[in-house]
Structures are given as structure tokens and as C-alpha cells.
Backbone as ProteinMPNN parsed JSONL, in Angstrom:
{"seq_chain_A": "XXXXXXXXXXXXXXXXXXXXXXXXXXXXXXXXXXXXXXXXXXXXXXXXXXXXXXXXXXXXXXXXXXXXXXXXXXXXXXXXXXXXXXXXXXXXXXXXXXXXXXXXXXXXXXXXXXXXXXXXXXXXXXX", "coords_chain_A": {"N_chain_A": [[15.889, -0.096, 8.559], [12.605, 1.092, 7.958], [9.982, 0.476, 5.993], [7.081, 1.729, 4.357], [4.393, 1.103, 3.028], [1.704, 1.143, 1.078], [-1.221, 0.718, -0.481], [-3.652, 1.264, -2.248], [-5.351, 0.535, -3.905], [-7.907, -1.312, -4.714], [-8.876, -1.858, -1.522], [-7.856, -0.6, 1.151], [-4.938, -0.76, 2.226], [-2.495, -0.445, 4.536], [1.065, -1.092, 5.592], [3.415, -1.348, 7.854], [6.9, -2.249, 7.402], [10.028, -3.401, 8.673], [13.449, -4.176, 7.76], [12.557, -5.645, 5.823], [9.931, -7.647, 6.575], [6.245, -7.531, 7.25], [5.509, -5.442, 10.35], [3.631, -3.963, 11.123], [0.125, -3.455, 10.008], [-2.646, -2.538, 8.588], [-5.82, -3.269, 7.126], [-8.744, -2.321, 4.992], [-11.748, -3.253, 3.639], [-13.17, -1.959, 1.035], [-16.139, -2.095, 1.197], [-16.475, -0.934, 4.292], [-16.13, 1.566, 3.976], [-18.352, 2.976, 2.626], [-20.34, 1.802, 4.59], [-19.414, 2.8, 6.767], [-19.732, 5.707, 6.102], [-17.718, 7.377, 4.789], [-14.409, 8.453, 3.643], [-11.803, 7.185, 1.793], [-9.744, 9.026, 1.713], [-9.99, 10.886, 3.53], [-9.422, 9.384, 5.935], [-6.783, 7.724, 5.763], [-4.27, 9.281, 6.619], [-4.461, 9.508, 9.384], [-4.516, 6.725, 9.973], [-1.939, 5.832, 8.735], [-0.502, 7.728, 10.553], [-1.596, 6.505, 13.051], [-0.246, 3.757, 13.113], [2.628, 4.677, 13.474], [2.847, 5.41, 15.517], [1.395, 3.671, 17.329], [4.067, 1.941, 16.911], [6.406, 3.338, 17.87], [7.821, 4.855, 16.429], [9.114, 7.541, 14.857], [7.759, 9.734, 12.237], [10.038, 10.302, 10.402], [11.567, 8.281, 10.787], [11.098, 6.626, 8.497], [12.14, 5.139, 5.634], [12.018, 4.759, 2.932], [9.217, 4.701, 0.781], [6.744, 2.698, -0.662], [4.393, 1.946, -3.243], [1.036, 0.901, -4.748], [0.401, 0.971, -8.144], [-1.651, 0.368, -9.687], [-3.437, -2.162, -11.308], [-6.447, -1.015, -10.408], [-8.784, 0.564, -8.03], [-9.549, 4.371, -9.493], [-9.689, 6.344, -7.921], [-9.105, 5.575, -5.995], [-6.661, 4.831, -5.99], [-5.258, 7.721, -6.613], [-5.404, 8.536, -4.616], [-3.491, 7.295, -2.567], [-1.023, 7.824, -4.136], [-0.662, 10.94, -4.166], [-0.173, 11.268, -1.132], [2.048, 9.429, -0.697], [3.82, 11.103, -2.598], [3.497, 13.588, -1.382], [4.612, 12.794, 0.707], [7.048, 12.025, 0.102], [8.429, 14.626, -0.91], [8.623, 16.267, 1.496], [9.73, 14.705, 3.26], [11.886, 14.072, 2.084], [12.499, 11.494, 0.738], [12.651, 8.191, -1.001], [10.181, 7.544, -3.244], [8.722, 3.98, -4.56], [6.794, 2.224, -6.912], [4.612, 0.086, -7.549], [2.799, -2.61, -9.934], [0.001, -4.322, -9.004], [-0.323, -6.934, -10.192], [2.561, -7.243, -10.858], [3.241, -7.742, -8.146], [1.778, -9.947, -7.291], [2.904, -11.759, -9.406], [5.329, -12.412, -8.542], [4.548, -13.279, -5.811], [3.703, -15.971, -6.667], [5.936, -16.707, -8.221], [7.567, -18.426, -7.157], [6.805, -21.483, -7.567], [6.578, -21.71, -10.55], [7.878, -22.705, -13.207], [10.786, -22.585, -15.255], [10.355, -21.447, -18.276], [7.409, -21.389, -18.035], [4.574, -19.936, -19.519], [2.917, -17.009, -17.337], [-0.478, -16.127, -16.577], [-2.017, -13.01, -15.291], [-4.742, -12.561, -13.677], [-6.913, -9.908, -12.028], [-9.658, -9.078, -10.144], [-11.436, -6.209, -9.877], [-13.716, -5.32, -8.825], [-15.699, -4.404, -10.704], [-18.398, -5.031, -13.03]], "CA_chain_A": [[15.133, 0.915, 7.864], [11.475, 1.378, 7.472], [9.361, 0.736, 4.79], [5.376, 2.536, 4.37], [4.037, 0.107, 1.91], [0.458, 1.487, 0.835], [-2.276, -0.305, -1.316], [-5.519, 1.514, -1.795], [-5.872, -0.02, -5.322], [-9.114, -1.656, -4.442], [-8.958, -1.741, -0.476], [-6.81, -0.08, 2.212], [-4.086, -1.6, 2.886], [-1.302, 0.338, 4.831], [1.747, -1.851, 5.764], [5.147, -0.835, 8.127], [8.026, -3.22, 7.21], [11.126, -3.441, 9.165], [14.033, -5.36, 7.647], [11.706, -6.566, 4.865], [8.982, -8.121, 7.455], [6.076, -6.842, 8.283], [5.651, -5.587, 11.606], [1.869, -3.729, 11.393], [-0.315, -3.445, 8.849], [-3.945, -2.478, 8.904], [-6.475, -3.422, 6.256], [-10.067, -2.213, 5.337], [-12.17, -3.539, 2.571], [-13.906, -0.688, 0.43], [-17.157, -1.437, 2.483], [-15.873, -0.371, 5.286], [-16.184, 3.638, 3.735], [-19.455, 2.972, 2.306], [-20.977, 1.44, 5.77], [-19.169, 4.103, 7.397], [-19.985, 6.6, 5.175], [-16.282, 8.373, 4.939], [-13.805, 8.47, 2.381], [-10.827, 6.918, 2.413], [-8.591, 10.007, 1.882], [-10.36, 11.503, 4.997], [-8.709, 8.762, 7.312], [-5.722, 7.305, 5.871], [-3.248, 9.955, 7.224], [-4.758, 9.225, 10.686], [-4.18, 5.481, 10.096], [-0.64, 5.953, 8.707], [-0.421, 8.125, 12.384], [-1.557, 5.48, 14.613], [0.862, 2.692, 13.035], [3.617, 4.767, 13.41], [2.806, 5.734, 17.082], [1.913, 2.175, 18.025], [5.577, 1.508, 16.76], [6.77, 4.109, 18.89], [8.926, 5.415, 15.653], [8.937, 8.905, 14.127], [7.704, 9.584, 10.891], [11.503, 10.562, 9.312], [12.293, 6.951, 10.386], [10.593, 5.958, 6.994], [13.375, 5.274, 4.33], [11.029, 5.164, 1.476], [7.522, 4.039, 0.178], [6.037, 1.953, -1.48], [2.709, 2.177, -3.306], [0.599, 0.421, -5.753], [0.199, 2.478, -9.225], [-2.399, 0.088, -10.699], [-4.43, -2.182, -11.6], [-7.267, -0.704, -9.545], [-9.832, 2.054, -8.994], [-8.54, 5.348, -9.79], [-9.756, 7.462, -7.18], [-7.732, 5.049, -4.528], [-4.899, 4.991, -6.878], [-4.545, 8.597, -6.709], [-4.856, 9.083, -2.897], [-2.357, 6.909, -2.149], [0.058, 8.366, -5.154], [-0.615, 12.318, -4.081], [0.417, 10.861, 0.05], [3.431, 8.919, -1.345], [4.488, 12.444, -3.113], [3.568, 14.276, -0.016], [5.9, 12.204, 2.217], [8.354, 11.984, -0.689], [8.86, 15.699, -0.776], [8.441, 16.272, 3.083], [10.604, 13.891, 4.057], [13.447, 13.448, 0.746], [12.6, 9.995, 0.77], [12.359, 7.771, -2.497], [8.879, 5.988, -3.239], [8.653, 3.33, -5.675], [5.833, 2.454, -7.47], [4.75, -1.489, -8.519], [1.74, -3.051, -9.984], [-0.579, -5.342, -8.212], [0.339, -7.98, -11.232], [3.557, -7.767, -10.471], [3.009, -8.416, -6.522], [1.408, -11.147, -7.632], [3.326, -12.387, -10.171], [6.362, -12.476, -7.142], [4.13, -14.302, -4.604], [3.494, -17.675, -7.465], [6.758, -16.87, -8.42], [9.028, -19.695, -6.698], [6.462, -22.297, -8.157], [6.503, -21.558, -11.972], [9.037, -23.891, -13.673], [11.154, -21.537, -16.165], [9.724, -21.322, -20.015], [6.331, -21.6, -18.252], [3.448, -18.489, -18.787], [1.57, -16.395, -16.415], [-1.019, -14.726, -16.847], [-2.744, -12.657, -14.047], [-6.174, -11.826, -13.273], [-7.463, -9.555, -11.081], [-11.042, -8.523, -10.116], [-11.209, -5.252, -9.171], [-14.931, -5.344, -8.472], [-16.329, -4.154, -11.768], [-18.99, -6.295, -13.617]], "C_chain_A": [[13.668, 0.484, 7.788], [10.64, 1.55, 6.598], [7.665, 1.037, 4.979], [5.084, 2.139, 3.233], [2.095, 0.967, 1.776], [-0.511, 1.213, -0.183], [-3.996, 0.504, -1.307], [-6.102, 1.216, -3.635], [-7.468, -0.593, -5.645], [-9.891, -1.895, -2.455], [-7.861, -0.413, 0.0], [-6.367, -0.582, 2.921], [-2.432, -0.445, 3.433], [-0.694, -0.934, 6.108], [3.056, -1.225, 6.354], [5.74, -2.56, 7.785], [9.467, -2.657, 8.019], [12.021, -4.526, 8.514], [13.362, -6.431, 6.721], [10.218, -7.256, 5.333], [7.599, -6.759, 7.904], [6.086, -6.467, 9.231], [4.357, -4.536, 12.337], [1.275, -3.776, 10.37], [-1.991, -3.181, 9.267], [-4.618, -2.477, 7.506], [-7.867, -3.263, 6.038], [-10.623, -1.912, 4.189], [-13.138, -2.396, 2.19], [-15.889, -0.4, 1.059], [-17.187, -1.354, 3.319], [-16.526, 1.23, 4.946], [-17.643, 3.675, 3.362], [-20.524, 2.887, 3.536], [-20.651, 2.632, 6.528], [-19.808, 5.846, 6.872], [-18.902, 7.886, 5.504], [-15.473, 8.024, 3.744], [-12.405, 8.044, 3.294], [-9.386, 8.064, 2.412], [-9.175, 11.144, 2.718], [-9.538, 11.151, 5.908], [-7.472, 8.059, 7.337], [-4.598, 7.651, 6.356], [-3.474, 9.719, 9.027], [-4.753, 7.647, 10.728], [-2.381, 5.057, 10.015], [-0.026, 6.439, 10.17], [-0.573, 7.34, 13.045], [-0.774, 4.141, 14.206], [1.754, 3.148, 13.696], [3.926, 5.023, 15.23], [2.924, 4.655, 18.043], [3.236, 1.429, 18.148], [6.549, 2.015, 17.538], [8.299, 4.739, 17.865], [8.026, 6.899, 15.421], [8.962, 8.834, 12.733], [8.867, 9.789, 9.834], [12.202, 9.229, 9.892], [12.012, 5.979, 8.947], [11.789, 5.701, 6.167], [13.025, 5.415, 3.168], [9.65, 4.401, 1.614], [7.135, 3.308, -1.018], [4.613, 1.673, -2.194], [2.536, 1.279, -4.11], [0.298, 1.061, -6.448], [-1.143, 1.404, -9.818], [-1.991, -1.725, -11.097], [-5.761, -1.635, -10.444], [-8.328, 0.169, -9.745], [-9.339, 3.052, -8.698], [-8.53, 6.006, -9.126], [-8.772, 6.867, -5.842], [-6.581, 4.957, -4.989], [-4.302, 6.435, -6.47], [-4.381, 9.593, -4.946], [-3.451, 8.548, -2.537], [-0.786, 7.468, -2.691], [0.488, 10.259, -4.904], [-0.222, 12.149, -2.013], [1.541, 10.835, 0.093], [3.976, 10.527, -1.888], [4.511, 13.353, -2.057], [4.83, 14.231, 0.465], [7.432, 12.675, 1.641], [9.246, 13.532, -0.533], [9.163, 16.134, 0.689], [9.293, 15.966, 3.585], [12.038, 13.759, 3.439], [13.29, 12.3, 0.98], [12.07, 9.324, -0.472], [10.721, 7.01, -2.381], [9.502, 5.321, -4.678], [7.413, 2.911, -5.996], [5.819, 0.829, -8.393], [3.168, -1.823, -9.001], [1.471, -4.265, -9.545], [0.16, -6.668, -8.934], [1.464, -8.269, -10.878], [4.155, -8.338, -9.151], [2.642, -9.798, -6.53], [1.869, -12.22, -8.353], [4.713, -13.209, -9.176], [5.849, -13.081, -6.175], [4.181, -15.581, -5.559], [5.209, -17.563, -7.978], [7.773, -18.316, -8.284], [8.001, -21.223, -7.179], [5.813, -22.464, -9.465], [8.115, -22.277, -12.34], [9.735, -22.593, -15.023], [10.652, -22.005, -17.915], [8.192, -21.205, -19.444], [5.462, -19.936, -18.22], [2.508, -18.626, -17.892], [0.861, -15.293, -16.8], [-2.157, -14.431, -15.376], [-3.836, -12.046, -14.404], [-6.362, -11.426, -12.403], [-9.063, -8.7, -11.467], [-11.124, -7.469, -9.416], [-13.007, -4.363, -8.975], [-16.141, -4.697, -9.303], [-17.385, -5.353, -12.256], [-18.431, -6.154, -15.031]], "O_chain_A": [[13.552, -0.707, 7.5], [10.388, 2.706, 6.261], [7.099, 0.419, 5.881], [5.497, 2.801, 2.28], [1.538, 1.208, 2.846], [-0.24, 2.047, -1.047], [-5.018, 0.336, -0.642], [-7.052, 1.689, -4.26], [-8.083, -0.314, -6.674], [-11.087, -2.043, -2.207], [-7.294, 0.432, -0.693], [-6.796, -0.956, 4.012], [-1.607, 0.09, 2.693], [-1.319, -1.484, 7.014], [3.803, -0.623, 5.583], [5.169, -3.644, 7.901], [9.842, -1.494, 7.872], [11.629, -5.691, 8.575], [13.506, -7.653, 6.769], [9.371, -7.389, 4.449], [7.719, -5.681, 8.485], [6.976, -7.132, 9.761], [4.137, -4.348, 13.534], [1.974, -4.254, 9.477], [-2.439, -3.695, 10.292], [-4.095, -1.752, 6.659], [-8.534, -3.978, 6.786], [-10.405, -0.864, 3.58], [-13.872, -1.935, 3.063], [-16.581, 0.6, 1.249], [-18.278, -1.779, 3.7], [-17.293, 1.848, 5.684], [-18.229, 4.604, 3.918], [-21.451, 3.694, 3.589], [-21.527, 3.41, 6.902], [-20.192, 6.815, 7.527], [-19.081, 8.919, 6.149], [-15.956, 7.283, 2.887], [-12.008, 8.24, 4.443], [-8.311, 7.892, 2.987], [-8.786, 12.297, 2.53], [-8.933, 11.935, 6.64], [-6.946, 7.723, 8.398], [-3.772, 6.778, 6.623], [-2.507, 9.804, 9.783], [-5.087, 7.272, 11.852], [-1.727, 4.347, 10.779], [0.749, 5.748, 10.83], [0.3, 7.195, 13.9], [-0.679, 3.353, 15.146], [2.087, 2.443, 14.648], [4.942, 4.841, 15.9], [3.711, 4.452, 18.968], [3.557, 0.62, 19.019], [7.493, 1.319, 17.914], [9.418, 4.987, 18.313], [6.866, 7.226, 15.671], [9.765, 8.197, 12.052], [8.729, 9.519, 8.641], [13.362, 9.024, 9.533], [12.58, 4.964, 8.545], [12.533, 6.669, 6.326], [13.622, 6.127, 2.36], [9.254, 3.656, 2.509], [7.35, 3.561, -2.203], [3.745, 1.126, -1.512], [3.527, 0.634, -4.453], [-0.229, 2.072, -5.983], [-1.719, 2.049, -10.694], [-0.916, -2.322, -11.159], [-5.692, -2.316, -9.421], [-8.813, 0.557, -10.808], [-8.616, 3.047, -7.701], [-7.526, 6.717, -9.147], [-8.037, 7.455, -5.049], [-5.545, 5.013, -4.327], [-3.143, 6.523, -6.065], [-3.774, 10.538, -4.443], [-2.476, 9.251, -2.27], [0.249, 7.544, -2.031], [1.528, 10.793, -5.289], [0.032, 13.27, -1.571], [2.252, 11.688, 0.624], [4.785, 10.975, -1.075], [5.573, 13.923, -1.809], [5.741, 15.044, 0.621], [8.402, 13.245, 2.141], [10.413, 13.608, -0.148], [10.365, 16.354, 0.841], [9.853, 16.693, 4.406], [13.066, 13.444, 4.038], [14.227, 11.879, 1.658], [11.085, 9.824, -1.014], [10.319, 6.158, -1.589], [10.295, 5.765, -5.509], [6.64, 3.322, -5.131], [6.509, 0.451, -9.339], [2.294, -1.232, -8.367], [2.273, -5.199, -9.566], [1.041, -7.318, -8.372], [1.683, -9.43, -10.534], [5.126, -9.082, -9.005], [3.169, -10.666, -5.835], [1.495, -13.378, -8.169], [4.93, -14.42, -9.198], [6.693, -13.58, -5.431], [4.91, -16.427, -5.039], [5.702, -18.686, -8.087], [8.441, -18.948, -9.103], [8.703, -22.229, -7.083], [4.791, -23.127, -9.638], [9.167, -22.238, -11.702], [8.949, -21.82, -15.57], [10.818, -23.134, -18.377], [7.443, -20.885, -20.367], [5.576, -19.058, -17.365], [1.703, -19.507, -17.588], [1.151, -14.152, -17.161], [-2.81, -15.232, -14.707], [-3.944, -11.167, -15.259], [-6.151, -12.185, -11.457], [-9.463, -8.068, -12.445], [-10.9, -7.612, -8.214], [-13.279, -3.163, -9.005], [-17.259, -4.482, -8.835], [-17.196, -6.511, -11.883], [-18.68, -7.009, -15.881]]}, "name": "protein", "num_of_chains": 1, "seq": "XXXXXXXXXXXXXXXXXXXXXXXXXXXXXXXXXXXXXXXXXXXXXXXXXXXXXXXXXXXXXXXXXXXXXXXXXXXXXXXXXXXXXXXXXXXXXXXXXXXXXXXXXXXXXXXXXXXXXXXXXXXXXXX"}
């Protein structure tokens, strides 16, 4: 199965997974749109398109999605979240919905000793 992992919390990050692994992923830091001068819910459906083509799958091979809901900035939060609902309906396929924190909290994971706290920071490019 196929997973469409999507991250526009503070970048653009769109991710296929096969079998848990990735197996493309394309990433493009917020000045990227600025230098360009485009938006990122102009070109992400045409990025999601050329993964899936390079893969040489069809878009109802998806099984579900995956997004980030937050911590981030809100206007990439809600592209990615009104996509994800797109597909969801489109397709009948489940998304789920995690926060960065907790992505994070799951990568340091296997070297935290049990009773010990975490606490996460992220910079999401505010002063």
C-alpha cells in the first residue's frame, strides 16, 4: 500500500511511502515561493502529479494520507488539510492527521530512558 505523507507546516514536504519506506519525496524550503514568486497551493497538486507518475502508480493506489495539522504557519497548514480532504473524499481513503511534536517526539524516541521528559521545540520562523 501507498502512503501520501504531506508537510507544508513550514516547508513543502511531499513524501510517497511504500511498505513504510520512503520511496520519493520532494522538498522545498518556503524561499523557494518567495524567490519564485508562486504560492505553494498553485504547485503542490502538480508536484503530488509528478511523484506519482515518476512511480509509474495511479493516484487510487494511495491507501491513505498523511498530513501535518500543526505546529506551523496556518496558511500551509490549511493547503495541505483542504488536499488531504480533497483526496479523502475523491478517492474514500482515510487521512490521518499528526503533529510535528509528535514526529519528533518518535524520531528521539528509542533514546529517552523511561520516566525521562521531553520537551520539544520548534522554530517555525517567527521572531
Amino acid at each position: 500500500m501507498y502512503i501520501l505523507a504531506l508537510d507544508t507546516s513550514n516547508k513543502l514536504q511531499i513524501s510517497l511511502l511504500k511498505n513504510d519506506i520512503i520511496i520519493d519525496s520532494i522538498s522545498l524550503e518556503r524561499s523557494f515561493f518567495i524567490l519564485e514568486k508562486s504560492n505553494m497551493s498553485d504547485i503542490i497538486l502538480s508536484y503530488i502529479s509528478d511523484i506519482i507518475k515518476k512511480q509509474n502508480i495511479s493516484i487510487k493506489d494511495i491507501g491513505f494520507i498523511a498530513i501535518i495539522n500543526g505546529a506551523g504557519y496556518f496558511t500551509g497548514l490549511r493547503i495541505s488539510i483542504v488536499i488531504a480532504k480533497i483526496l479523502k473524499l475523491s478517492l474514500n481513503i482515510p487521512v490521518f492527521s499528526f503533529s510535528s511534536s509528535y514526529i519528533q517526539y518518535k524520531e528521539v524516541k528509542p533514546q529517552i530512558k523511561d520516566g525521562d521528559l521531553v520537551v520539544v521545540a520548534l522554530d517555525i520562523g517567527k521572531s
